Every structure is written in C-alpha cells, then in structure tokens.
C-alpha positions in Angstrom: 84.1 96.8 173.9 85.5 99.7 176.3 84.9 102.2 173.6 81.2 101.1 173.2 80.6 100.9 177.1 82.2 104.6 177.2 80.0 105.7 174.4 76.9 104.7 176.6 78.2 105.8 180.0 79.0 109.4 179.0 75.6 110.4 177.7 73.9 108.6 180.6 76.2 110.5 183.1 75.6 113.7 181.3 71.9 113.2 181.5 71.9 112.4 185.1 74.1 115.4 185.9 71.7 117.7 184.0 68.8 116.2 185.9 70.4 116.8 189.2 71.2 120.4 188.2 67.7 120.9 187.2 66.6 119.6 190.5 68.7 122.1 192.3 67.6 124.9 190.4 63.8 124.2 190.6 63.4 122.9 194.3 61.7 125.6 196.4 63.1 126.2 199.7 62.1 128.4 202.7 64.1 131.5 203.2 66.1 130.0 206.1 66.7 126.8 204.3 67.8 128.7 201.2 70.1 131.0 203.2 71.7 127.7 204.8 72.1 126.0 201.6 73.8 129.0 200.0 76.2 129.5 202.8 77.1 125.8 203.0 77.7 125.5 199.2 79.7 128.8 199.1 81.8 127.5 201.9 82.6 124.4 199.7 83.4 126.6 196.9 85.9 128.5 198.9 87.6 125.3 199.9 87.5 124.0 196.3 89.1 127.1 195.1 92.2 126.4 197.2 93.0 123.4 195.0 94.9 123.8 191.7 93.8 122.1 188.4 91.2 122.3 185.6 88.9 119.8 187.3 88.4 122.2 190.4 87.8 125.2 187.9 85.1 123.3 186.1 83.5 122.3 189.4 83.4 126.0 190.5 81.9 126.9 187.2 79.2 124.2 187.5 78.5 125.4 190.9 78.2 129.1 189.9 76.0 128.3 186.9 73.7 126.3 189.2 73.5 129.2 191.8 72.9 131.8 189.0 70.4 129.6 187.2 68.5 129.0 190.6 68.4 132.8 191.1 66.9 133.6 187.7 64.4 130.7 188.0 63.4 132.1 191.3 63.3 135.6 189.7 61.1 134.4 186.8 58.7 132.2 188.8 58.3 134.1 192.2 59.0 137.8 191.7 57.2 138.9 188.6 53.6 140.2 189.4 50.9 139.1 186.9 48.9 142.3 186.5 50.2 145.2 184.4 51.5 148.2 186.4 54.5 150.6 186.6 56.1 148.3 189.1 55.8 145.3 186.4 57.2 147.5 183.6 60.3 148.8 185.5 60.8 145.4 187.2 60.7 143.8 183.9 63.4 146.0 182.5 65.5 145.1 185.4 64.8 141.4 184.9 65.9 141.7 181.1 69.1 143.3 182.2 69.6 140.4 184.6 68.9 137.9 182.0 71.6 139.8 179.6 74.1 139.6 182.3 73.4 135.9 183.0 73.8 135.1 179.2 77.1 136.8 179.2 78.2 135.1 182.4 77.6 131.8 180.6 79.4 132.8 177.4 82.2 134.2 179.5 82.6 130.7 181.2 82.6 129.1 177.8 85.1 131.5 176.4 87.6 131.0 179.4 87.3 127.4 180.1 90.3 125.8 178.4 92.6 128.3 176.7 94.8 126.8 174.0 98.6 127.4 174.6 99.7 127.4 170.9 103.4 127.5 170.3 105.4 128.5 167.4 106.1 126.1 164.6 109.8 126.0 163.4 110.4 127.1 159.7 112.3 124.8 157.4 116.0 125.1 157.5 116.1 126.0 153.8 115.0 129.6 153.4 114.2 128.7 149.7 111.1 127.1 151.1 110.0 130.3 152.9 107.0 132.0 151.3 106.9 135.5 150.2 105.4 138.2 152.5 104.0 141.8 151.8 103.8 144.0 154.9 101.0 146.5 154.9 101.2 149.5 157.1 98.0 151.6 156.6 97.9 155.2 157.6 95.5 158.1 157.2 96.1 161.1 159.5 98.7 160.0 161.8 101.8 162.0 162.2 104.9 160.8 160.4 106.8 160.6 164.0 104.5 157.7 164.9 104.8 156.0 161.4 108.5 156.0 161.0 109.4 153.4 163.8 106.9 150.9 162.5 108.4 151.1 159.0 112.1 151.0 160.0 111.2 147.9 162.3 109.4 146.3 159.4 112.7 146.8 157.6 114.6 145.0 160.2 112.3 141.8 160.0 114.3 138.5 160.0 113.1 137.3 156.6 114.8 136.9 153.3 115.1 140.3 151.7 114.0 138.7 148.3 110.8 137.4 149.7 109.8 140.4 151.8 108.0 143.6 150.5 107.0 146.4 152.8 104.4 149.1 151.7 103.2 152.2 153.3 99.6 152.6 152.5 99.0 156.3 152.7 95.3 157.4 152.5 96.4 160.8 153.4 98.5 161.1 150.2 101.2 163.2 151.9 104.4 164.2 150.3 106.4 164.0 153.5 105.4 160.2 153.8 106.3 159.6 150.1 109.7 161.0 150.7 110.3 159.1 154.0 109.3 155.8 152.2 111.9 156.6 149.5 114.4 157.3 152.2 113.6 154.0 154.1 113.6 152.1 150.9 109.9 150.7 151.3 107.0 150.8 148.7 104.4 153.6 148.9 101.1 153.2 147.9 98.1 155.5 147.5 94.6 155.5 145.9 92.5 158.3 144.5 89.8 158.1 147.3 89.3 157.0 150.9 86.2 154.7 150.1 85.6 152.2 152.9 88.4 153.7 155.1 91.1 151.3 156.3 89.4 148.1 154.6 89.4 149.9 151.3 93.0 151.0 151.7 94.0 147.3 152.4 91.9 146.1 149.6 93.4 148.6 147.1 96.9 147.4 148.2 95.9 143.9 147.7 95.3 144.3 144.2 98.7 145.9 143.4 101.0 143.4 145.4 101.7 139.7 144.9 103.1 138.3 148.1 101.7 134.9 149.2 101.0 136.3 152.6 100.2 139.6 154.1 101.3 140.9 157.4 99.3 143.9 158.6 100.4 146.4 161.3 98.6 149.6 162.3 101.1 152.3 161.8 101.8 152.8 165.4 102.3 148.9 166.0 106.0 148.2 165.8 106.8 144.7 165.1 109.8 142.7 166.6 112.3 141.3 164.3 111.2 137.8 165.2 107.5 138.5 164.2 107.5 136.5 160.8 109.7 133.6 162.1 107.4 133.2 165.1 104.3 133.2 163.0 104.8 131.8 159.7 105.6 128.3 160.6 101.8 127.3 161.3 100.8 128.5 157.7 103.3 125.9 156.3 101.8 123.2 158.7 98.1 123.9 158.0 97.4 124.7 154.3 93.8 125.8 155.3 95.1 128.3 157.8 93.7 131.7 156.7 94.8 134.0 159.4 97.1 134.0 162.5 96.7 136.8 165.0 99.1 137.9 167.8 98.2 140.2 170.9 98.0 143.8 170.6 100.5 144.9 173.2 100.8 148.5 174.3 104.0 150.2 175.9 102.2 153.3 176.7 99.3 153.6 179.5 95.8 153.8 178.4 93.5 156.5 180.0 92.6 154.2 182.9 96.2 153.2 183.6 97.5 156.8 183.3 94.7 158.7 185.2 94.2 156.1 188.0 98.0 155.3 188.2 97.6 151.6 187.8 100.0 151.1 184.7 101.7 147.6 184.7 100.1 147.0 188.3 96.5 146.1 187.3 95.8 144.4 184.0 94.4 146.6 181.4 91.1 146.5 179.6 92.4 144.5 176.7 94.3 141.8 178.5 91.2 139.7 179.3 90.6 139.4 175.4 94.1 138.8 174.4 95.2 136.8 177.4 92.2 134.5 177.8 89.4 134.8 175.5 91.4 134.7 172.2 93.3 131.5 173.4 90.0 129.9 174.2 88.6 131.0 170.9 91.5 129.4 169.2 90.6 126.1 170.9 87.3 126.1 168.9 89.0 127.4 165.8 87.3 130.9 166.3 90.3 133.3 166.8 89.4 136.7 165.5 91.3 138.9 163.2 91.9 142.1 165.1 93.1 144.4 162.3 96.8 144.6 163.1 99.8 142.3 164.3 98.4 139.5 162.1 99.3 137.5 159.0 96.6 136.5 156.3 97.0 134.0 153.4 96.4 136.0 150.3 94.6 133.2 148.6 92.1 132.9 151.5 91.6 136.7 151.7 90.9 136.8 148.1 88.6 133.8 148.3 86.3 135.8 150.8 86.3 139.0 148.6 89.2 140.9 150.5 88.9 142.6 153.7 85.2 143.0 154.7 83.8 146.5 153.8 80.2 146.0 155.1 80.8 147.1 158.7 83.3 149.5 160.6 84.9 146.4 162.2 86.2 144.9 159.2 88.7 142.7 161.0 86.3 140.6 163.0 83.9 140.4 160.0 86.7 139.1 157.7 87.6 136.4 160.1 84.0 135.4 160.2 83.7 135.2 156.4 86.9 133.0 156.5 85.3 130.7 159.0 82.2 130.4 156.9 84.3 129.5 153.9 86.0 126.7 155.9 89.3 128.4 156.6 91.1 128.0 159.9 92.3 130.8 162.1 94.8 130.7 164.9 96.1 132.7 167.7 99.5 132.8 169.1 99.7 134.4 172.6 103.4 135.8 172.2 103.5 139.7 172.0 105.6 140.3 168.9 104.6 144.0 168.3 103.9 146.9 170.5 101.9 150.0 170.0 100.4 153.2 171.5 97.4 153.1 173.7 94.7 155.5 173.2 95.9 158.7 174.6 92.9 160.3 176.2 89.6 159.2 177.6 87.7 160.9 174.8 89.9 159.1 172.2 89.3 155.8 174.1 85.4 156.3 174.2 85.6 157.1 170.4 87.5 154.0 169.6 85.1 151.7 171.5 82.0 153.3 170.0 83.3 152.2 166.7 84.0 148.6 167.9 80.5 148.6 169.5 78.8 149.8 166.4 80.8 147.6 164.2 79.9 144.4 166.3 76.2 145.4 166.2 76.4 145.8 162.4 78.0 142.3 162.0 75.0 141.0 164.2 72.6 142.3 161.8 74.2 141.7 158.4 76.0 138.5 159.1 74.5 136.9 162.2 76.8 134.2 163.4 73.7 132.1 164.7 72.3 132.0 161.0 73.8 131.0 157.9 76.1 128.0 157.0 79.7 127.1 157.6 80.1 127.6 161.4 80.4 125.1 164.1 78.4 125.6 167.2 81.5 126.6 169.3 82.3 129.1 166.6 78.8 130.6 166.7 79.0 130.9 170.4 82.4 132.6 170.4 81.3 135.1 167.8 78.0 135.5 169.7 79.9 136.4 173.0 81.9 139.1 171.2 78.8 140.8 169.8 76.6 140.7 172.7 79.3 142.1 174.8 79.0 145.3 173.1 75.4 145.5 173.8 75.9 146.1 177.4 75.0 149.8 177.4 71.3 149.6 178.3 71.7 146.8 180.9 74.5 148.8 182.6 72.3 151.9 182.7 69.5 149.9 184.1 71.6 148.5 187.0 73.0 152.0 187.6 69.5 153.7 188.0 67.2 150.9 189.2 67.5 151.8 192.9 65.7 155.2 192.0 62.5 153.2 191.3 61.8 152.4 194.9 63.8 155.2 196.8 62.3 158.1 194.7 59.1 156.7 193.2 58.2 153.9 195.6 58.1 151.4 192.8 58.4 147.8 193.9 60.6 146.4 191.1 61.2 143.3 193.1 58.0 141.4 194.1 59.8 139.7 197.0 60.8 140.6 200.6 64.3 141.6 201.1 65.5 138.6 202.9 64.3 136.3 200.0 66.0 138.5 197.5 69.3 138.4 199.5 69.1 134.6 200.1 68.9 134.0 196.2 70.9 137.0 194.9 74.0 136.6 197.2 75.0 133.0 196.2 74.6 133.9 192.5 76.8 137.1 192.8 79.2 135.4 195.2 80.0 132.4 193.1 80.2 134.4 190.1 82.7 136.6 191.8 85.0 133.8 193.1 84.7 131.8 189.8 85.5 134.7 187.6 88.4 135.7 189.9 89.8 132.1 189.4 89.3 131.9 185.7 90.1 135.4 184.8 92.2 136.7 187.8 95.5 136.8 185.8 93.9 139.1 183.2 91.1 141.1 184.7 90.9 142.1 188.4 87.5 141.9 190.2 85.1 144.9 189.9 87.2 146.6 187.1 84.8 145.3 184.5 82.2 147.6 186.3 84.4 150.7 185.7 85.1 149.9 182.1 81.5 149.3 181.1 80.3 152.3 183.2 82.7 154.5 181.4 81.1 153.4 178.0 77.6 152.5 178.7 76.1 156.0 178.0 78.2 156.4 174.8 77.5 153.1 173.1 73.7 152.7 173.8 72.7 155.0 170.9 75.1 153.8 168.3 74.6 150.1 168.9 70.9 150.7 168.9 70.9 152.5 165.5 73.3 149.9 164.1 70.8 147.1 165.2 67.9 149.2 163.5 70.1 150.5 160.4 73.3 148.7 159.9 74.3 151.0 157.2 74.2 154.1 159.5 77.5 155.7 160.8 81.1 156.1 159.6 84.6 154.8 160.3 86.5 157.1 162.7 90.4 156.8 163.1 91.7 156.8 166.6 94.2 159.6 167.1 97.6 158.5 168.1 100.9 160.3 168.7 99.7 163.7 169.7 99.3 162.7 173.4 101.0 165.8 175.3 98.9 167.2 178.0 100.4 170.3 179.4 98.5 170.5 182.7 96.1 168.2 184.6 92.4 168.9 183.8 89.1 167.2 184.5 87.4 166.3 181.1 83.8 167.5 182.1 82.4 167.0 178.5 83.4 163.4 178.4 82.5 162.8 182.2 79.1 164.4 181.9 77.1 161.1 181.7 79.0 159.9 184.9 78.3 163.1 186.8 74.6 162.9 185.7 74.3 159.5 186.9 76.2 160.3 190.2 73.6 163.2 190.5 70.7 160.7 190.2 72.0 158.4 192.7 72.9 161.1 195.2 69.2 162.1 194.8 68.3 158.4 195.5 70.5 158.2 198.4 69.0 161.5 199.9 65.4 160.2 199.4 66.3 156.9 201.1 67.9 158.3 204.0 65.1 160.8 204.5 62.6 157.8 204.2 64.6 155.8 206.5 64.7 158.6 209.1 61.0 159.3 208.8 59.8 155.6 208.7 58.3 155.9 205.1 59.1 152.5 203.9 60.2 149.1 204.9 63.5 149.0 206.7 64.8 145.9 204.7 63.8 147.3 201.3 65.2 150.7 202.1 68.5 149.0 203.3 68.9 146.8 200.1 68.2 149.9 197.9 70.6 152.2 199.9 73.4 149.6 199.7 72.8 149.2 196.0 72.9 153.0 195.5 76.1 153.3 197.5 77.8 150.7 195.3 76.6 152.5 192.2 78.1 155.8 193.6 81.5 154.1 194.4 81.7 152.6 190.7 80.5 156.1 189.3 83.0 158.0 191.3 85.7 155.7 190.2 84.8 156.0 186.5 84.5 159.9 186.8 88.1 159.8 188.3 89.4 158.4 185.0 88.3 161.7 183.4 91.1 163.5 185.4 93.6 163.7 182.5 96.9 163.4 184.0 99.9 165.8 182.8 101.8 164.2 180.1 104.8 166.4 178.9 106.5 163.8 176.9 105.4 162.7 173.3 107.8 159.8 173.4 107.3 157.3 175.9 110.1 155.9 178.0 110.2 152.2 178.1 112.2 150.3 180.9 114.9 148.4 179.3 118.3 147.1 180.6 121.0 146.6 177.8 124.6 146.7 177.7 126.0 149.8 176.3 129.3 151.9 175.9 130.0 155.6 175.7 132.6 156.8 173.6 134.0 160.0 175.1 135.6 163.2 173.3 139.1 162.0 174.1 138.6 158.6 172.5 138.2 156.8 175.8 135.2 154.5 176.3 133.0 153.9 179.4 130.8 150.8 180.1 127.3 151.4 181.0 123.9 150.0 181.0 120.5 151.5 179.7 117.9 152.1 182.4 115.2 153.1 179.9 114.9 154.2 176.4 112.7 156.2 174.2 112.7 157.6 170.6 113.9 160.9 172.2 116.5 159.9 174.7 117.9 157.4 177.3 118.8 157.0 180.9 122.1 155.3 181.5 123.6 153.7 184.6 127.3 154.1 184.7 130.2 153.8 187.4 133.4 155.9 187.8 134.0 159.4 188.8 133.7 161.0 185.5 131.7 164.3 185.3 129.6 165.2 182.4 127.9 168.6 181.5 124.7 169.4 179.8 125.3 169.7 176.1 128.3 167.5 176.0 128.3 165.5 172.6 129.1 161.9 173.0 128.6 158.6 171.0 126.6 155.9 172.6 126.7 152.2 171.4 123.9 149.8 172.4 124.5 146.2 172.2 121.7 143.7 171.5 121.5 140.3 169.7 125.3 140.5 168.9 125.0 143.7 167.1 126.4 147.1 168.1 124.2 150.0 167.5 125.9 153.4 167.5 124.0 156.4 168.1 125.0 160.2 168.7 123.8 161.7 172.1 123.9 164.8 174.0 124.0 165.1 177.8 120.9 166.5 179.4 121.6 165.7 183.0 124.3 163.9 185.1 123.5 162.9 188.6 125.8 160.6 190.3 125.7 157.2 188.7 122.7 158.3 186.5 123.2 160.0 183.1 120.3 161.3 181.0 121.0 161.9 177.3 118.9 163.0 174.3 119.3 161.9 170.7 119.8 164.9 168.3 118.7 164.8 164.7 119.4 161.3 163.5 119.9 160.0 160.2 117.6 157.3 158.9 120.3 154.5 159.5 120.8 155.8 163.1 117.0 156.0 163.6 116.9 152.4 162.5 119.5 151.6 165.1 117.5 152.9 167.7 114.4 151.3 166.7 116.2 148.0 166.7 117.4 148.5 170.3 114.0 149.7 171.6 111.5 147.7 169.6 112.9 145.0 167.4 114.4 142.6 170.0 112.6 139.2 170.0 112.2 139.3 173.7 111.3 142.9 174.0 107.8 142.3 175.4 107.9 138.8 176.9 108.3 139.7 180.6 106.2 142.8 180.5 103.3 141.5 182.8 105.6 139.9 185.3 104.9 142.7 187.9 101.2 142.5 187.6 99.5 140.9 190.7 96.9 138.2 190.4 93.4 139.2 191.5 92.3 139.2 195.0 88.7 140.4 195.2 88.8 142.3 198.7 92.0 144.0 197.6 90.6 145.1 194.2 87.5 146.5 195.9 89.6 148.5 198.4 91.7 149.7 195.6 88.7 150.9 193.6 87.2 152.5 196.8 90.5 154.4 197.2 90.5 155.6 193.5 86.8 156.7 193.9 87.3 158.8 197.0 90.6 160.3 195.8 88.8 161.3 192.5 85.9 162.6 194.4 87.7 164.8 196.8 89.9 166.1 193.9 86.7 167.0 192.1 85.3 168.8 195.0 88.5 170.8 195.5 88.5 171.9 191.8 84.8 172.3 191.2 85.0 176.2 190.5 87.9 175.8 188.2 87.8 177.2 184.7 88.5 175.1 181.7 92.0 175.0 180.5 93.1 176.1 177.2 93.4 173.2 174.7 91.5 171.1 177.1 87.8 171.2 175.8 85.2 171.0 178.5 87.9 170.6 181.1 88.7 172.0 184.4 92.0 173.0 185.6 
C-alpha cells in the first residue's frame, strides 16, 4: 500500500514542482519588482549555502536553474526585435552563445550532482584465481629518458610474475628502445607502419598478446606498485565490466600552474574532470576511457573491434562503443599513476586542439543522442563532454560583443540597461554561488574563463571543420620530456589571438570613454558595455600572462617526499637522514650531526620504503648546514629500478597531493586573477621592445 501511494505522490509532487518552476520563469514583473525578487532570493541562497548536505546543494541548483531559465525566457520573449537588421543579427549571435552557455550550465549541474565514491574491491586471497594482465606502454617519438621510469615501475607492479607481461610498443622503431627493453626484461613490439597512430599501435599489440586484461599507460605515466591490486577486484565482481579508469595525475606543473605560479595551490585544469565529472559519470555507468592509467577487459575490447580508429580521441570513442554494446565502465578516484603535464603553452594548446577535434568527430560519426544501446543519463554525459569542446565560437562572441555598441552603435540588447541587470545579475550570481559550492574543491571561480579564452581561437576552426568533415585532420603526439627553458620569454606567436582580442577591447574601451565624455550614447548602456569590456580585458590579460614561459632549468622534476634514509660514508660509518625531495636526477636530504661533506664526495644512500631497503650511489653537490644535496651518477638498470620504486611506486605516493589546495572563495579567486592579469600586463609593457630569444620561436626575452 505504501509503495502504491509513493508511486502516485512522487509524480504528482514532481508535476507540481515543475508547474511552480514554470510559473516563476514566465511571470512578468516590473523592473523594480524583478530587482527586489532577485535580491531576496539571492540572499536566501547565500543563507542556504551555509548549510552542509546534498539537499541544500540540490536546492541551490534548482534556484540557479530557475533564475537562469527566467533570464533566458526574458531574453527570448522581450529583447529580440522582430524586424531584420544588423542589431538583430549580432544580437542573435550573442543570444545563441548564451543559449549554449545555459545548456552547458544544465549539463554541468547534471554531471556534478552526485559523484559516486567507488572504493577498491579486495582480490581473492588465492593468487591462482587472479587473471592474467598485459601492460601496454605505447611510444612514438618520446625520449627514452621519459619511458624508462614507466617501464621499470611496471616491472615492480604487485602481481604474480607468471600472470603479468609488459610490452613496450615502439612506433618509432628505435634500436635504443629495443636494447633497453631487453635490459629491463620486457617485451618489445613494433609494426611496419604507423597507421591510425596510438590506436593502431594498441590494436597491433592486441593481436599479438593473450592476457585476459590489458592495462594501458602512456609512456610518461608511471604506475604505483598497487595499481593492479587496486583496480582488478572490480573486474572479478562485475563480469560485464569492460573498462576501469583511474585519474591522470601529474607531478609536474602545467603551463598555467608554472607560468602563473599556482602549482598545488589552485586546482589545475584537469581536476574538475577527474575529481568531479568522472565520478558523477560513474554513477550513470558513463565513465570515459581516457587513454592511459586504465584497465580493459580483452574480450570486451575485441567485441567492439579493438580501440576505435575513426576519430583522434580513440579513448572516449572506445568507451562509447562499449556502452552501446551493453558493457559497464567504472572510475576509481584514487591516483595510482603519475605523469608529466604539458610542458609549454604551445604544447598544451596542441593537445587540446586534438581533444576538441576528436570530440567533434565523435559527435558527427557516432552521435550519442542517436543510435541504440545508451541510457538517457549516458547520452547526457557524452553530450556534455562533446558540447564542452564547442565553446570556441561562444567564447569569442562574449569577448567581442561589447564592440557592437561601443564602436558600431549596434543595440544587440533590445532592452534598457536596468532591465538587463535586473534579469542577468540573478542568473550569473546564482550560477557563481552554485558552481562554487558543487565544483569549488576542483575548480576555482573565474578560472574556466581563462582556460577557455586560452583555447577559444585555436579550437574554433578545427572543431568546425570536424563537424563538417569528420575525416579531416591527423593525430598529433604531445611532446613530453624536453621541457628545459633556458630563459624567461614571452611566446608572442601563441599569444597572438589574446593580444589581438586585447587590442579590440582596448579600442572599444577608448570609444566608450570618448562617447561617455562627449555625451554620445545613453549613460546606462555605455556603463554596462564598459564594465563588460573591462572584465574581458581582465580575463584576456590573465590569459596572456600564461604565455610568459618561466625558466625551467631542470629536465627532471623534484617531487617533495619524506622517506627515512641512511648514508653510508667512505669510512664505513652510517648516518641517518630523511629525504626532503627526490627526482630522477638527485635528492635533497635532511640530516643532523656536524659532519662536513664536500662537493664530489662519493657516498651510498639507502632509502627505506614499504619494508624494503633501496641502495643507490650518490655524489655530493652541495652541503649547507643540515641540508645535503646529492645527485645520482650513472645508474645500472637495477639501481635505476630502486630509484623509481622509491620515487613513483609507493602505493601512497600521490594520495595526499591535493591537501594544500584551498577550497574556492569567489572574491579571493577574482582578486587573485586580477593580480595575475596586472602582473602579466606590466611585465609585457616592460619587455615590449625585447627581441625573440634563440630557441623560443615567436618569443620575447
């Protein structure tokens, strides 16, 4: 009886709720009443935001959706002129950009509402019941120095040796790689061509190996020893599980973090996806394959024809094919591998262009809204991922729209300024507060504006071409491991779109100030557009500041890690110490006592982790009080393996990495971005006449 009553009450309550929401959206109000309503509801939202719990979050989302829908309803019904004119054309473009942003807002709420906190499943105690695993490490043109650590870490995986096979898939067909594979004791596979790039490389290896499962690591993604024991339990529990993905964690700063000096203080660009969106996708059985740090069931992969080759984002497309075939996917939000982030802004842009083009290709050739095999939530999750990369044109419209009125006297809003503010302000304010609550641990306010502005001009043409002709374009490999920058320089070539957009907005600002001073235009309209232009300039200046490539003299990144260690001295005595940081090139040690060391002293260092003693030869670089800096001379493969185990293979190596990041505070985030924008602008003005540096194309010293 209770079940039958509940079955009636819930639909009725949902209908009444939607009816009330529709009433809120469509009821017209005078400007003053609209402003009062907006202020009261926003005050209520701020009070509601002080309460913890999912119910308060859901209420904030509902209020935000209502405010944004009301704004868009007002825009569509009250601000669009009927007769065709230049005002209507340019105003229509702005309206389309706003509709796109509204769609992404709704999909963003859907993909952040209830992240699934999946935990590892224990494996059977009897290791004879554990399945066989092939580890694929594809490489093409990356330097061997980058690949070595990944191979050696794979060798250290905690898995029965008779059930583990490791393969280096070398599409570069290099003798040095073949020799290293033989030294390390792993398989070495090549093919006669490079057809279909990474996907083709993986598929070629698929046909020459036999493991029940395949773990894939990009050649710079170094796994912890616990990777397989953490992930494989789910495959034994769920026989329909085709793929399990883990986060892509990076131990080096990306261009935004390095050039704006926000590394490990502000969440990086990828943390929103791996920290929030993927766990929510997992709730809907829509977790994506991301190309690395993942395990796939061989039978499922073979059932969908191998890794997808129709698009340049073969990973997401492969997951989509699995979902259409009825396979499950999973996401485990535990970093079990770590890699190198893109090492320059130009490399970052190139990588994102490929991602954007690939998602647009999937949208054309295998649209998730069409075809069989997907649930509605799965379709929405894929739609959100694909539409996200179409932000190029809308972002460019937002960055140039104020020129319409300030320079050309076009009225792209057919409404008085007070009415615009009364409807627009609640829409933006609620979106800001709600996104800060749902995403604040993984993306700070206003940073999305910088990330999108950085790429908008670059992805617009590739995504448009991919939508028109999905077969156009080729796969490009992201350069890794050659990240030395000898001197600071401004990459003018990559920053050209940002500078051009800055110039256009400065022109608009100049026209606006002139019109304001001479009384040529309505004060309110000029004020709104000047404020919009000033905000655009702030975002553009912060984006341009990312093009200041910071000096990077070390090829091997230092990683803060405290481990017990022991120095064995030349006279046979030992000295206890602790590592402060480690890299593949050396270490910083904290030690007591009054022993003096000199540059070039040869010592032996033992690092203790997981009950193991890992001995390494070292040479002293510098001794300063209680701090000793040492470097690792030429290491044997076994010694290099010891170093990799100490640095990368620890099961807890990356678990506390994000602890020092602060949760989002919108005002603080805005002030921080303002500071970055001003610093970058002053820096550019001081160096505006500098000549390009050698080895830095398009750069200014």
